[in-house]
XYZ file of C-alpha atoms in Angstrom:
359
model
C 214.398 150.996 192.971
C 212.279 149.213 190.364
C 210.385 145.720 190.132
C 211.833 142.603 188.649
C 211.650 138.995 187.868
C 214.934 137.628 189.040
C 216.307 134.282 188.850
C 218.212 133.219 191.758
C 219.541 130.041 190.306
C 219.286 127.700 187.668
C 216.158 125.368 188.528
C 214.756 127.962 191.084
C 211.322 129.503 190.792
C 211.732 133.416 189.658
C 211.304 136.072 192.295
C 209.438 139.066 191.831
C 211.384 141.944 193.807
C 212.976 145.202 193.786
C 216.203 145.901 192.311
C 218.404 148.719 192.134
C 219.734 150.195 188.693
C 222.592 152.556 188.413
C 222.656 155.351 185.838
C 223.793 154.528 182.560
C 227.554 154.760 182.369
C 229.494 155.740 178.949
C 227.921 153.910 175.852
C 224.980 152.740 178.007
C 221.303 153.216 177.790
C 218.669 153.234 180.083
C 215.281 152.091 179.002
C 211.753 152.090 180.674
C 210.072 148.569 179.270
C 206.641 149.081 177.489
C 206.459 145.336 176.919
C 208.481 141.885 176.800
C 207.650 138.667 175.185
C 208.314 135.227 177.115
C 210.141 133.163 174.950
C 211.318 129.523 175.262
C 214.717 130.605 175.200
C 213.991 132.266 178.871
C 212.487 128.740 179.853
C 215.561 127.313 178.531
C 217.425 129.626 180.501
C 216.129 129.090 183.807
C 215.948 125.249 183.554
C 219.807 125.085 182.526
C 219.334 123.858 179.217
C 221.123 127.106 178.059
C 223.645 128.517 180.727
C 223.315 131.820 182.094
C 225.483 133.388 184.775
C 223.091 133.948 187.876
C 221.604 135.393 189.920
C 219.724 136.943 186.748
C 217.094 138.705 185.543
C 215.853 136.990 182.181
C 213.726 138.401 179.444
C 215.384 139.281 175.912
C 212.428 140.294 173.815
C 211.229 143.793 174.893
C 210.664 147.223 173.828
C 210.467 150.521 175.617
C 211.136 154.322 176.001
C 214.621 155.592 176.615
C 214.841 157.245 179.780
C 218.698 158.202 179.686
C 221.746 157.745 177.909
C 225.270 157.931 178.949
C 228.260 159.646 177.491
C 229.013 158.891 173.938
C 225.603 157.694 172.930
C 224.039 159.446 169.923
C 221.746 157.284 167.996
C 218.995 157.418 170.451
C 218.182 160.119 173.059
C 215.428 160.262 175.917
C 211.830 159.860 175.002
C 212.947 157.745 172.051
C 211.050 154.269 171.616
C 213.403 151.334 170.853
C 213.629 147.940 170.449
C 215.938 145.650 172.547
C 218.408 143.752 170.284
C 219.814 140.968 172.827
C 222.722 139.937 170.248
C 224.735 143.227 169.380
C 227.208 142.468 166.864
C 231.003 143.607 167.669
C 231.673 144.326 164.083
C 235.304 143.138 164.347
C 235.412 139.222 165.134
C 235.776 136.737 162.167
C 232.050 135.893 161.592
C 231.118 140.027 161.810
C 233.842 140.514 158.987
C 232.130 137.908 156.701
C 228.838 139.813 157.247
C 227.398 137.068 159.127
C 226.435 139.213 162.361
C 224.048 136.886 163.604
C 226.922 134.386 164.820
C 229.168 137.219 166.463
C 231.621 135.841 168.576
C 231.169 138.598 171.258
C 227.520 139.213 170.869
C 226.608 137.657 174.537
C 229.741 138.934 176.456
C 227.575 141.669 178.502
C 225.671 138.757 179.896
C 228.502 138.084 182.351
C 228.752 141.638 183.591
C 227.178 142.665 187.042
C 224.344 145.189 185.769
C 222.138 145.923 188.866
C 221.625 144.804 192.350
C 218.802 143.480 194.770
C 218.048 145.398 197.843
C 220.374 143.456 200.086
C 223.126 144.112 197.645
C 223.269 140.887 195.791
C 224.802 141.497 192.365
C 222.647 140.513 189.292
C 223.338 139.639 185.523
C 221.337 140.812 182.942
C 220.167 137.622 180.964
C 221.175 137.473 177.358
C 222.308 141.256 177.931
C 219.043 143.119 178.267
C 217.203 141.910 181.261
C 213.805 142.701 179.853
C 211.792 140.978 182.432
C 211.912 144.494 184.629
C 210.148 147.635 184.578
C 213.549 149.302 183.393
C 216.771 148.190 182.319
C 220.205 149.504 181.752
C 221.809 147.988 178.539
C 224.756 148.474 176.102
C 223.920 151.289 173.377
C 224.643 148.383 170.983
C 221.474 146.499 172.309
C 218.777 149.100 171.120
C 217.387 150.103 167.837
C 214.849 152.852 167.304
C 211.428 151.449 166.841
C 210.558 152.201 163.146
C 207.906 154.692 162.641
C 204.197 153.448 162.496
C 204.798 150.194 164.871
C 202.883 150.439 168.279
C 205.687 150.346 170.942
C 203.983 147.277 172.932
C 203.820 145.232 169.835
C 207.694 146.068 168.708
C 208.424 144.157 171.774
C 208.045 140.981 169.544
C 210.554 142.298 166.864
C 213.013 141.825 169.440
C 213.017 138.011 169.016
C 210.117 135.962 167.830
C 209.589 137.978 164.656
C 213.214 138.231 163.609
C 213.671 134.674 163.730
C 210.724 133.467 162.151
C 211.416 135.783 159.081
C 214.761 135.182 159.001
C 214.188 131.178 159.045
C 212.064 131.727 155.969
C 213.726 134.611 153.951
C 217.396 134.396 155.056
C 218.024 130.616 156.168
C 215.555 128.534 153.886
C 215.166 131.469 151.399
C 211.415 130.391 150.352
C 210.551 131.272 146.892
C 206.796 131.934 145.833
C 205.022 129.077 144.806
C 206.757 126.492 147.387
C 205.716 124.414 149.861
C 206.397 125.108 153.530
C 205.630 123.227 156.767
C 206.432 124.793 160.205
C 206.661 122.574 163.099
C 205.775 124.164 166.362
C 202.932 126.800 166.567
C 204.346 129.165 169.496
C 205.476 132.818 169.040
C 208.286 132.063 166.891
C 205.987 129.257 165.038
C 203.064 131.906 164.296
C 205.891 134.585 163.096
C 207.322 131.784 160.921
C 203.831 131.019 159.079
C 203.374 134.638 158.737
C 206.801 135.213 156.801
C 206.055 132.136 154.852
C 202.654 133.705 153.736
C 204.459 136.822 152.842
C 207.053 135.067 150.914
C 204.202 133.683 148.655
C 204.552 130.025 149.478
C 201.493 128.032 147.838
C 200.796 125.411 150.518
C 201.711 126.211 154.084
C 201.114 123.303 156.490
C 201.453 123.752 160.457
C 202.282 120.952 162.967
C 201.654 120.921 166.279
C 201.018 118.671 169.186
C 197.681 120.721 170.161
C 194.543 120.654 168.200
C 193.394 123.774 169.888
C 196.125 125.504 167.777
C 194.677 125.360 164.573
C 192.787 128.410 164.509
C 195.969 130.352 165.425
C 197.844 128.773 162.910
C 195.276 129.497 160.003
C 195.156 133.322 160.896
C 198.623 133.372 160.605
C 198.761 131.933 156.927
C 198.809 127.821 157.197
C 196.671 126.458 154.436
C 196.459 122.929 156.494
C 196.711 122.080 159.861
C 198.516 118.377 160.894
C 198.222 117.197 164.558
C 201.823 115.675 165.174
C 201.815 111.927 165.200
C 203.655 108.949 163.921
C 202.193 109.682 160.603
C 203.040 113.475 160.130
C 205.639 112.977 157.565
C 203.453 110.791 155.450
C 200.349 113.400 155.891
C 202.475 116.382 154.607
C 203.559 114.556 151.658
C 199.717 113.593 150.935
C 199.289 117.491 151.497
C 202.119 118.406 148.891
C 201.545 116.230 145.906
C 203.038 113.158 147.172
C 206.612 114.751 147.006
C 206.712 116.431 150.504
C 207.600 119.943 151.163
C 209.998 122.222 149.723
C 210.958 123.746 153.045
C 210.434 122.415 156.563
C 211.155 124.837 159.686
C 211.325 123.348 163.052
C 210.464 125.749 166.201
C 210.372 123.295 168.621
C 214.176 122.072 169.382
C 213.514 118.172 169.677
C 215.427 115.236 168.089
C 211.991 113.594 167.178
C 210.883 116.806 165.676
C 213.605 117.837 163.650
C 214.145 114.419 162.236
C 210.340 114.295 161.212
C 210.896 117.769 159.811
C 213.653 116.485 157.651
C 211.755 113.354 156.692
C 208.747 115.858 155.634
C 210.426 117.572 153.041
C 210.892 116.421 149.369
C 213.810 114.979 147.798
C 216.377 118.101 147.631
C 214.309 119.596 150.212
C 215.516 122.164 152.834
C 215.031 122.086 156.617
C 216.055 124.942 158.950
C 215.969 124.448 162.515
C 215.317 127.368 164.951
C 214.280 125.577 167.965
C 216.695 125.464 170.817
C 216.994 121.710 172.226
C 219.258 120.143 174.900
C 222.711 118.243 174.193
C 220.852 114.975 175.346
C 218.690 115.626 172.133
C 220.349 113.451 169.700
C 219.431 113.488 165.844
C 220.622 110.595 163.691
C 220.826 109.839 160.105
C 222.555 106.809 158.125
C 225.079 107.686 155.265
C 222.913 106.157 152.496
C 219.874 108.471 152.840
C 221.877 111.596 153.339
C 223.088 110.649 149.649
C 219.742 109.228 148.446
C 217.586 112.293 149.560
C 219.976 115.245 149.022
C 218.353 117.066 151.534
C 219.538 120.066 153.570
C 219.669 120.283 157.175
C 220.854 123.741 158.570
C 220.969 125.682 161.869
C 219.373 129.308 162.097
C 220.593 131.583 164.756
C 218.353 134.714 165.466
C 216.660 134.086 162.112
C 220.312 134.554 160.296
C 218.906 138.566 160.798
C 221.040 141.471 161.002
C 218.471 143.530 163.179
C 219.606 146.827 161.647
C 218.700 145.977 158.246
C 215.693 143.605 158.778
C 213.613 145.824 161.225
C 212.958 148.696 158.541
C 211.997 145.694 156.056
C 209.316 144.442 158.707
C 207.887 147.690 159.630
C 206.977 148.230 155.810
C 205.306 145.141 156.171
C 203.530 145.983 159.733
C 202.207 149.315 158.133
C 200.982 147.851 154.963
C 198.980 145.298 156.833
C 200.898 141.982 155.802
C 202.345 141.412 159.222
C 200.166 141.534 162.087
C 202.192 141.508 165.647
C 199.346 141.346 167.846
C 198.064 138.183 166.048
C 201.312 136.223 167.857
C 199.863 137.467 171.072
C 197.774 134.970 173.277
C 198.131 136.344 176.778
C 199.070 139.689 177.885
C 200.168 139.569 181.665
C 202.160 141.247 184.311
C 205.668 139.858 185.950
C 203.974 137.777 188.145
C 202.237 135.961 185.186
C 205.720 134.500 183.867
C 205.933 131.369 185.857
C 202.258 130.558 184.248
C 203.538 131.552 180.802
C 206.528 128.731 181.234
C 203.918 126.260 182.295
C 201.772 127.094 179.222
C 204.813 126.539 177.220
C 205.612 123.225 178.765
C 201.856 122.211 178.068
C 202.038 123.284 174.403
C 199.401 126.048 175.074
C 199.088 129.513 173.494
C 201.181 131.256 171.288
C 203.255 134.498 172.735
C 202.700 135.690 176.388
C 203.413 139.259 176.544
C 204.252 141.088 179.723
C 202.805 144.770 179.356
C 204.184 147.458 182.020
């Protein structure tokens, strides 16, 4: 038996309880978690904004040590440090054959499986495949990647979502070039990773935007050159900070219609807006046909940073070893499993960066 944070039903409070994990079967890996990040997507799964089979153990951003492997698993062995990959690509669906592995049609097929049981025998599903809000988990072999050399195991948990998403938003989706201006909306875990990625890309002006004035120091440490407290005049303030033109690139990390619209309006004519925030179906963004033509701006969605984790992790590791990327700077709270509901509350209140469950 191991301890886990179980979501009994959508909209219910998490329950910290004992669960029973089976031994890994063919093509599976058992992992002892070192740490798991609390992502806004976990909150969205718990409240029904995103769908998840329940009861479930949530948590999709984690790292740990391999305990045992099933038949046929050769790329990791017991004792290896691994990063959990919540969206493994199948390699054979249409997006995968196009090289767009982040859009894999079958990436979340494993979330419907029964992977564990509670003490009374209730079947449990692995939230977003990996069920990281637990002391240990059993996952498909494609859901684990070796931790790169020189990356502390606890910090490596952040590579599984926040850092890949922020890095990819800048380098894969928006394709920020040295000297460009960037505005980042939302200074949570993903926003902080995005700010660091923009700094590494050589952006000249990096404007962080958030509803909380208290996050300015966090944002500037991550690379922001300017800080704007969100208001009705945000787009105007960003234009003033970018020579009157607007930013070359805006990255929206919130997932709200009003914020997406403001991010788009904050860019120059011909500017690029990348949306990584996950909003609900009720968040409707509207544009008129004339402004789309006149401004010539681009608005793009971005899934998992449009990243290929197997290729991007070694690149990120090099930046970490060189001191250019600071994973610990994303973390504002280190908590236990019991602290996850409080981390959800902080997200709703717009407080802090990434909360990290440390086992």
